[in-house]
mmCIF file of C-alpha atoms in Angstrom:
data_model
loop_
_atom_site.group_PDB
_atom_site.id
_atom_site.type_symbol
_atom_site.label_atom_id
_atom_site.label_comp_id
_atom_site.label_asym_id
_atom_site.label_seq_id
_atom_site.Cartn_x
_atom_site.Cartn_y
_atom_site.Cartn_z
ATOM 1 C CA UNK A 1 158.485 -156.396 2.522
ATOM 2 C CA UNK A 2 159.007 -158.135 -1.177
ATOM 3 C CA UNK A 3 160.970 -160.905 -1.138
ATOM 4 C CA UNK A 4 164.781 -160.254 -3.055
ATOM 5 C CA UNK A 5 163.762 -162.782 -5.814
ATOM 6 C CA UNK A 6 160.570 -160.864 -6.375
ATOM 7 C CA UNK A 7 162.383 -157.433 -6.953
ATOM 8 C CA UNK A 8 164.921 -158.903 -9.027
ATOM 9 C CA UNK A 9 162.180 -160.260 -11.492
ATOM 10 C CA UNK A 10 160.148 -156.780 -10.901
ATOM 11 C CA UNK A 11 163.688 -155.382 -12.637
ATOM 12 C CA UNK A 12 163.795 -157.245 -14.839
ATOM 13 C CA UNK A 13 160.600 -156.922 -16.282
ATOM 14 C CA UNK A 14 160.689 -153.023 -15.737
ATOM 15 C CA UNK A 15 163.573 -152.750 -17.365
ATOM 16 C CA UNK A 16 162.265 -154.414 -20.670
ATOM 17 C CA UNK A 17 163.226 -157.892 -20.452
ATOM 18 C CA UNK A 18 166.610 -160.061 -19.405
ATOM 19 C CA UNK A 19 168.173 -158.702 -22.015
ATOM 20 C CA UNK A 20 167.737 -154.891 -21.710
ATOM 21 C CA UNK A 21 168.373 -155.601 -17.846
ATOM 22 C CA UNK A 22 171.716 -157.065 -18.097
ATOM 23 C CA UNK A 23 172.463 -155.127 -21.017
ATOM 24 C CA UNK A 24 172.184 -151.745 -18.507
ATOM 25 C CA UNK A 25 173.331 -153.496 -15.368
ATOM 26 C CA UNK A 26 176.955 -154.570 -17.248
ATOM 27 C CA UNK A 27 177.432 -150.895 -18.418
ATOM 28 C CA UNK A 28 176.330 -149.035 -15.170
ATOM 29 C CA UNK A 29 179.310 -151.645 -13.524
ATOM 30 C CA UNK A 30 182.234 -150.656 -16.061
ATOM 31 C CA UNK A 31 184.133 -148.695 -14.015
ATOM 32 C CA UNK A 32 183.229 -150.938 -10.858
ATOM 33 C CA UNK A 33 184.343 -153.887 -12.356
ATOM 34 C CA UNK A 34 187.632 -151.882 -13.130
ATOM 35 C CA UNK A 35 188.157 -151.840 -9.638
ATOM 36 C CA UNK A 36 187.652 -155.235 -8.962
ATOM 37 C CA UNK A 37 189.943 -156.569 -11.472
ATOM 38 C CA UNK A 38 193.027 -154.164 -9.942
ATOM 39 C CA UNK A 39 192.434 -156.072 -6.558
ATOM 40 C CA UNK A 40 191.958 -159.169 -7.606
ATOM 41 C CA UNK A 41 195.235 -160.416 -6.664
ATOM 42 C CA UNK A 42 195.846 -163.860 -8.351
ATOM 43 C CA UNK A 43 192.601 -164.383 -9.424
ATOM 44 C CA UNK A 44 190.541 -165.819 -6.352
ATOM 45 C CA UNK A 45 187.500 -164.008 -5.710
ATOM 46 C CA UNK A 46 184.243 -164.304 -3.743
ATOM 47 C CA UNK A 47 180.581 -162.110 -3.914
ATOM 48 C CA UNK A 48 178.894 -162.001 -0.355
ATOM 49 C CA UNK A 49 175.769 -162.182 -1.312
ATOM 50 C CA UNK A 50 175.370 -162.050 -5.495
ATOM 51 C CA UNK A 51 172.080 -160.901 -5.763
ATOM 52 C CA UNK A 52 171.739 -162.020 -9.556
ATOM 53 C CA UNK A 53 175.109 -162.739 -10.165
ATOM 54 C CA UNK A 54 175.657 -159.957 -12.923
ATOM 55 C CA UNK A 55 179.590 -159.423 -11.299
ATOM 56 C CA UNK A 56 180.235 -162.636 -10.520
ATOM 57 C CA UNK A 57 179.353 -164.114 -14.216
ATOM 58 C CA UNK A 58 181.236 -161.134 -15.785
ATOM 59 C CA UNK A 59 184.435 -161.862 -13.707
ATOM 60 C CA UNK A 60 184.200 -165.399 -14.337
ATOM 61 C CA UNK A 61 183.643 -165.297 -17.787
ATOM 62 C CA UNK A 62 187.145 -162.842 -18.149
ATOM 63 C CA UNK A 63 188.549 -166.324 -16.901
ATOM 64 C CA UNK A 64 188.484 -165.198 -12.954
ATOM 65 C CA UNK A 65 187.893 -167.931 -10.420
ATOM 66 C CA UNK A 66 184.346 -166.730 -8.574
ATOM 67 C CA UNK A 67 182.054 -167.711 -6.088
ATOM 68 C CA UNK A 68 178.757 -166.410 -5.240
ATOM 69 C CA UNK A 69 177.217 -166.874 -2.324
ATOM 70 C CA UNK A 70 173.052 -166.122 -1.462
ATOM 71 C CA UNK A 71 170.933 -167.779 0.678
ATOM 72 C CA UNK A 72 168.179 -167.832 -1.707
ATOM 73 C CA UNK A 73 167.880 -170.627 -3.759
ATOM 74 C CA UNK A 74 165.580 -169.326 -6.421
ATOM 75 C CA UNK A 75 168.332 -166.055 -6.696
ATOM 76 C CA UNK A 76 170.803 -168.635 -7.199
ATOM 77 C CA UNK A 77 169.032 -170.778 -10.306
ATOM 78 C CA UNK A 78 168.505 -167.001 -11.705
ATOM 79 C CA UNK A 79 172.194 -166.535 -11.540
ATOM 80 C CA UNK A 80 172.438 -169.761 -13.975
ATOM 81 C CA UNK A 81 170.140 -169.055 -15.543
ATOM 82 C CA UNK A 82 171.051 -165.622 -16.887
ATOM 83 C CA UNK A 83 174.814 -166.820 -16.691
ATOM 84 C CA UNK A 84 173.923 -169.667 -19.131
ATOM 85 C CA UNK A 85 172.864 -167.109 -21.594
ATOM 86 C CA UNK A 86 174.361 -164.037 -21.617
ATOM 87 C CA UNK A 87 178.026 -164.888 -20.488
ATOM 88 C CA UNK A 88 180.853 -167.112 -21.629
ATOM 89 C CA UNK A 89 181.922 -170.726 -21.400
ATOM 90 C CA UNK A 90 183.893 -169.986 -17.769
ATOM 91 C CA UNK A 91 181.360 -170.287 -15.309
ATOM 92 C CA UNK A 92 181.071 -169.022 -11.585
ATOM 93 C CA UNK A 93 180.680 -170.916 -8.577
ATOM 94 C CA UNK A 94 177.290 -170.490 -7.040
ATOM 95 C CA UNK A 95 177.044 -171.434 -3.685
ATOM 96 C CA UNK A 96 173.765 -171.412 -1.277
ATOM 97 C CA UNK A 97 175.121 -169.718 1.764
ATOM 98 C CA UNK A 98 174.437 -167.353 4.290
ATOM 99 C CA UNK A 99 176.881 -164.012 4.530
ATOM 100 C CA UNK A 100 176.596 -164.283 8.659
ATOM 101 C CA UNK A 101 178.769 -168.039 7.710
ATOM 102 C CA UNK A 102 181.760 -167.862 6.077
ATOM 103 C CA UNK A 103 183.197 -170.391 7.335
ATOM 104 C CA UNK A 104 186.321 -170.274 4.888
ATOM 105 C CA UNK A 105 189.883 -170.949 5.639
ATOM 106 C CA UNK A 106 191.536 -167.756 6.341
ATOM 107 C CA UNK A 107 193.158 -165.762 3.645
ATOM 108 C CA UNK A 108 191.426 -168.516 1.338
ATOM 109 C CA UNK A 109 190.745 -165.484 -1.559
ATOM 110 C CA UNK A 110 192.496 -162.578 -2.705
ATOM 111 C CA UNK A 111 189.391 -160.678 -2.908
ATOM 112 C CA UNK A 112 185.871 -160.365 -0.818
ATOM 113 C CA UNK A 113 183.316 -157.988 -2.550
ATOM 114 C CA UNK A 114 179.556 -157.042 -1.881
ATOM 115 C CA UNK A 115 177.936 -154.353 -3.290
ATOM 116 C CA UNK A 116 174.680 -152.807 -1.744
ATOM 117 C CA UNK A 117 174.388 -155.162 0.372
ATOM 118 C CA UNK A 118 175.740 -154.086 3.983
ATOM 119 C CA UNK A 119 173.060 -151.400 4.151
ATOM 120 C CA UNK A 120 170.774 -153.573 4.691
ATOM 121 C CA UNK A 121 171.669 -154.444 8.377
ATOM 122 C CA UNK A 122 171.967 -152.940 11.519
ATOM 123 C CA UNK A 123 175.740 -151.958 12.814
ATOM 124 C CA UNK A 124 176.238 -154.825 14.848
ATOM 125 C CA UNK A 125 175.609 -156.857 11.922
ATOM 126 C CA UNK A 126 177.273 -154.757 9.859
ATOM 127 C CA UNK A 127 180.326 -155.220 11.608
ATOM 128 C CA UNK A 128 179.938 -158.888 11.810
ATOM 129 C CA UNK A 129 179.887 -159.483 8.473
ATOM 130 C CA UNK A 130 183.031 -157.063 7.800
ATOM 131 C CA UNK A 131 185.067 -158.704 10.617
ATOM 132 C CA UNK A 132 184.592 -162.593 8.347
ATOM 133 C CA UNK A 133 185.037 -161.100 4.928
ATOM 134 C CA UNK A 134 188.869 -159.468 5.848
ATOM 135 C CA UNK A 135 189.475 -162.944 7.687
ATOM 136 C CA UNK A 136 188.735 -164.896 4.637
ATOM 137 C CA UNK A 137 190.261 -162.464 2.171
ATOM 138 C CA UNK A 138 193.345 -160.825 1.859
ATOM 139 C CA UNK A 139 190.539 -157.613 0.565
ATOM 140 C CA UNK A 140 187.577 -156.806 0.774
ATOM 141 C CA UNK A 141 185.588 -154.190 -1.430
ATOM 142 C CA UNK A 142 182.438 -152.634 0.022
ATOM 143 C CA UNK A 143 179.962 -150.962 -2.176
ATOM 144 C CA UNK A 144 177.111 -148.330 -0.404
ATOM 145 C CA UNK A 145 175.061 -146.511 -1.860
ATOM 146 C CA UNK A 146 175.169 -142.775 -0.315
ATOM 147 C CA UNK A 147 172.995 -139.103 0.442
ATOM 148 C CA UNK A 148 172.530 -138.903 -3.172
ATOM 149 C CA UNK A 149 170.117 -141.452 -2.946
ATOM 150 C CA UNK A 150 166.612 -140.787 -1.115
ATOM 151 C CA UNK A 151 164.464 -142.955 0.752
ATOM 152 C CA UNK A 152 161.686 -143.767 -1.512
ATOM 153 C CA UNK A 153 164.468 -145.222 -3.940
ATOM 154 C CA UNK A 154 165.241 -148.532 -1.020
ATOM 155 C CA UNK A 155 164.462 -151.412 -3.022
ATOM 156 C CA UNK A 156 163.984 -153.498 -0.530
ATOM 157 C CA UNK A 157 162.613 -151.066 2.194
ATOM 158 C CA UNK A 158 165.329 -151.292 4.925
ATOM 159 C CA UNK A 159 168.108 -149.218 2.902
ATOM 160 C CA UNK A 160 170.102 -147.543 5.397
ATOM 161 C CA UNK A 161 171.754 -144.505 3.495
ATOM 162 C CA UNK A 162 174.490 -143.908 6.215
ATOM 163 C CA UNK A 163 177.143 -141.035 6.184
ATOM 164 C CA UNK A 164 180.584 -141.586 4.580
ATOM 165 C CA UNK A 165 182.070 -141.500 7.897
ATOM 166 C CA UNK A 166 179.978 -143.605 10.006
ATOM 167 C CA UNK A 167 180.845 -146.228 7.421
ATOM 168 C CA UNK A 168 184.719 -145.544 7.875
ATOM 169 C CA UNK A 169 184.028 -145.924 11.294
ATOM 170 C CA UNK A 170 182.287 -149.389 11.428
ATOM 171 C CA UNK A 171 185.044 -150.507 9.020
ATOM 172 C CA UNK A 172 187.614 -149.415 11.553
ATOM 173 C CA UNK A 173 185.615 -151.339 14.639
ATOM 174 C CA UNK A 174 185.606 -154.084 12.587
ATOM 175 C CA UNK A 175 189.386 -154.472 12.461
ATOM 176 C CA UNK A 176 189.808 -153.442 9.032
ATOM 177 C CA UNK A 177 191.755 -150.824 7.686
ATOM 178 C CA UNK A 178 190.872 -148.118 4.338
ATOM 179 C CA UNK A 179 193.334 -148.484 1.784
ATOM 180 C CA UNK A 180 191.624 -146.331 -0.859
ATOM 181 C CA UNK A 181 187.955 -145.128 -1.900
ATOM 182 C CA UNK A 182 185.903 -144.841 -5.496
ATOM 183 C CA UNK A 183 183.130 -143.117 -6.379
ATOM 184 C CA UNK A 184 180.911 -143.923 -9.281
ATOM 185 C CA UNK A 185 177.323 -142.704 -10.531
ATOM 186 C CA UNK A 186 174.315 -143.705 -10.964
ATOM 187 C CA UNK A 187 171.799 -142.960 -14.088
ATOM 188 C CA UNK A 188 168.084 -144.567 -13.093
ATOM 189 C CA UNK A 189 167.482 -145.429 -17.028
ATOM 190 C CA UNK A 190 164.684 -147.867 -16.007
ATOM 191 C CA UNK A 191 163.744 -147.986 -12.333
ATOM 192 C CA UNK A 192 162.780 -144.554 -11.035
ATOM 193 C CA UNK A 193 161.291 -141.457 -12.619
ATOM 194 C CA UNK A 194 163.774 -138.541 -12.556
ATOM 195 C CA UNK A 195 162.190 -135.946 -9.782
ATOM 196 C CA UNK A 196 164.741 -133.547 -9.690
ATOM 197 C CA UNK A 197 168.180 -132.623 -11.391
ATOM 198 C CA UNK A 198 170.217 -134.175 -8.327
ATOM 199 C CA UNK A 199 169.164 -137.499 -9.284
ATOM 200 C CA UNK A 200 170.276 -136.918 -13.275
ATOM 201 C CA UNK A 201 174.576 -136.885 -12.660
ATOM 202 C CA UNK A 202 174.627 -137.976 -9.060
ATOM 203 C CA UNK A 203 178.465 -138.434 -9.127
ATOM 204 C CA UNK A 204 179.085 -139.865 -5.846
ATOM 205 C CA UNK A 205 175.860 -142.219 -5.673
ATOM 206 C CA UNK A 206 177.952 -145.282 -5.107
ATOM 207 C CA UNK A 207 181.218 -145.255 -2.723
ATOM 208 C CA UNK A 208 183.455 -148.228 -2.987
ATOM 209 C CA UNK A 209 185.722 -149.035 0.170
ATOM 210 C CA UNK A 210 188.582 -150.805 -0.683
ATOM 211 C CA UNK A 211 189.874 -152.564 2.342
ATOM 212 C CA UNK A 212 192.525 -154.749 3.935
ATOM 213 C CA UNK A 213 193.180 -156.139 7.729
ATOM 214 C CA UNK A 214 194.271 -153.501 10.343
ATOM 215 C CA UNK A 215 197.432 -153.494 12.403
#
């Protein structure tokens, strides 16, 4: 199984270059990045686990106050790296930390967010990870990827593409409660070859879970 930093830079270079990459990666996340903004509360957000920081720099550079967390170091110098030249003077905070630890003080940010990351663990862990992010945020955002997508597109080999509902229902173990959902779509410009009409609109290819602490 490749190691994250590897795939990242196997992206990258499929997709043409940094610049192509982030060019694609910042318009496939416009209506994401809508989202985020209208539950960012005052302004205090945090990424569990940033992959290349693409969000995180974009939030930060609209003036937003962001951390990004990865346990990889050599994911985290990418993040500066590509933050130093493609977004503006207002930097993120890039932190080397594990998800399973955040050891923040509760309610210490108005917004949690990861996005296809959860799918990557089992539902023990899953629910671990769920249960710290709504005690360390007043949200949390959770972005799967869903059916629409098929098993030879896992990136990293252990993509679990769960049902809708078993997702509501490790959210609602986990204490937390669904306050709305998103869908958005996904167009594979650069990464996949196109087997089958499905996989050209794909509407629901992403679900976003917008949630907040249950009573």
């Amino acid at each position: 199984m490749m190691d994250w930093y590897d795939i990242y830079l196997e992206q990258i270079n499929k997709s043409g270059g940094e610049k192509s990459y982030m060019a694609f990666k910042i318009y496939h996340k416009k209506k994401l990045l809508k989202i985020l903004r209208k539950y960012s509360g005052k302004g205090e957000l945090i990424e569990a686990g940033c992959g290349t920081g693409i969000i995180t720099s974009q939030l930060a550079s609209e003036g937003y106050n962001v951390t990004g967390i990865d346990i990889n170091k050599n994911i985290l110098k990418l993040c500066k790296k590509l933050e130093k030249e493609y977004f503006g003077a207002n930097k993120a905070k890039y932190v080397e930390k594990s998800i399973f630890n955040l050891n923040y003080p509760k309610k210490s940010f108005d917004l949690c967010f990861s996005c296809g990351v959860l799918e990557h663990f089992k539902d023990n862990e899953i629910i671990d990870l769920i249960k710290q992010q709504i005690m360390i945020a007043n949200k949390v955002i959770i972005v799967i990827p869903t059916k629409w997508f098929d098993d030879d597109e896992a990136l990293h080999g252990d993509d679990r593409f769960l049902k809708l509902s078993h997702w509501r229902n490790l959210i609602k173990i986990s204490g937390g409660k669904v306050i709305k959902e998103y869908s958005y779509p996904f167009k594979q410009k650069y990464y996949q070859k196109i087997k089958n009409i499905k996989k050209i609109f794909r509407p629901q290819a992403y679900r976003v879970f917008v949630v907040e602490e249950g009573e």
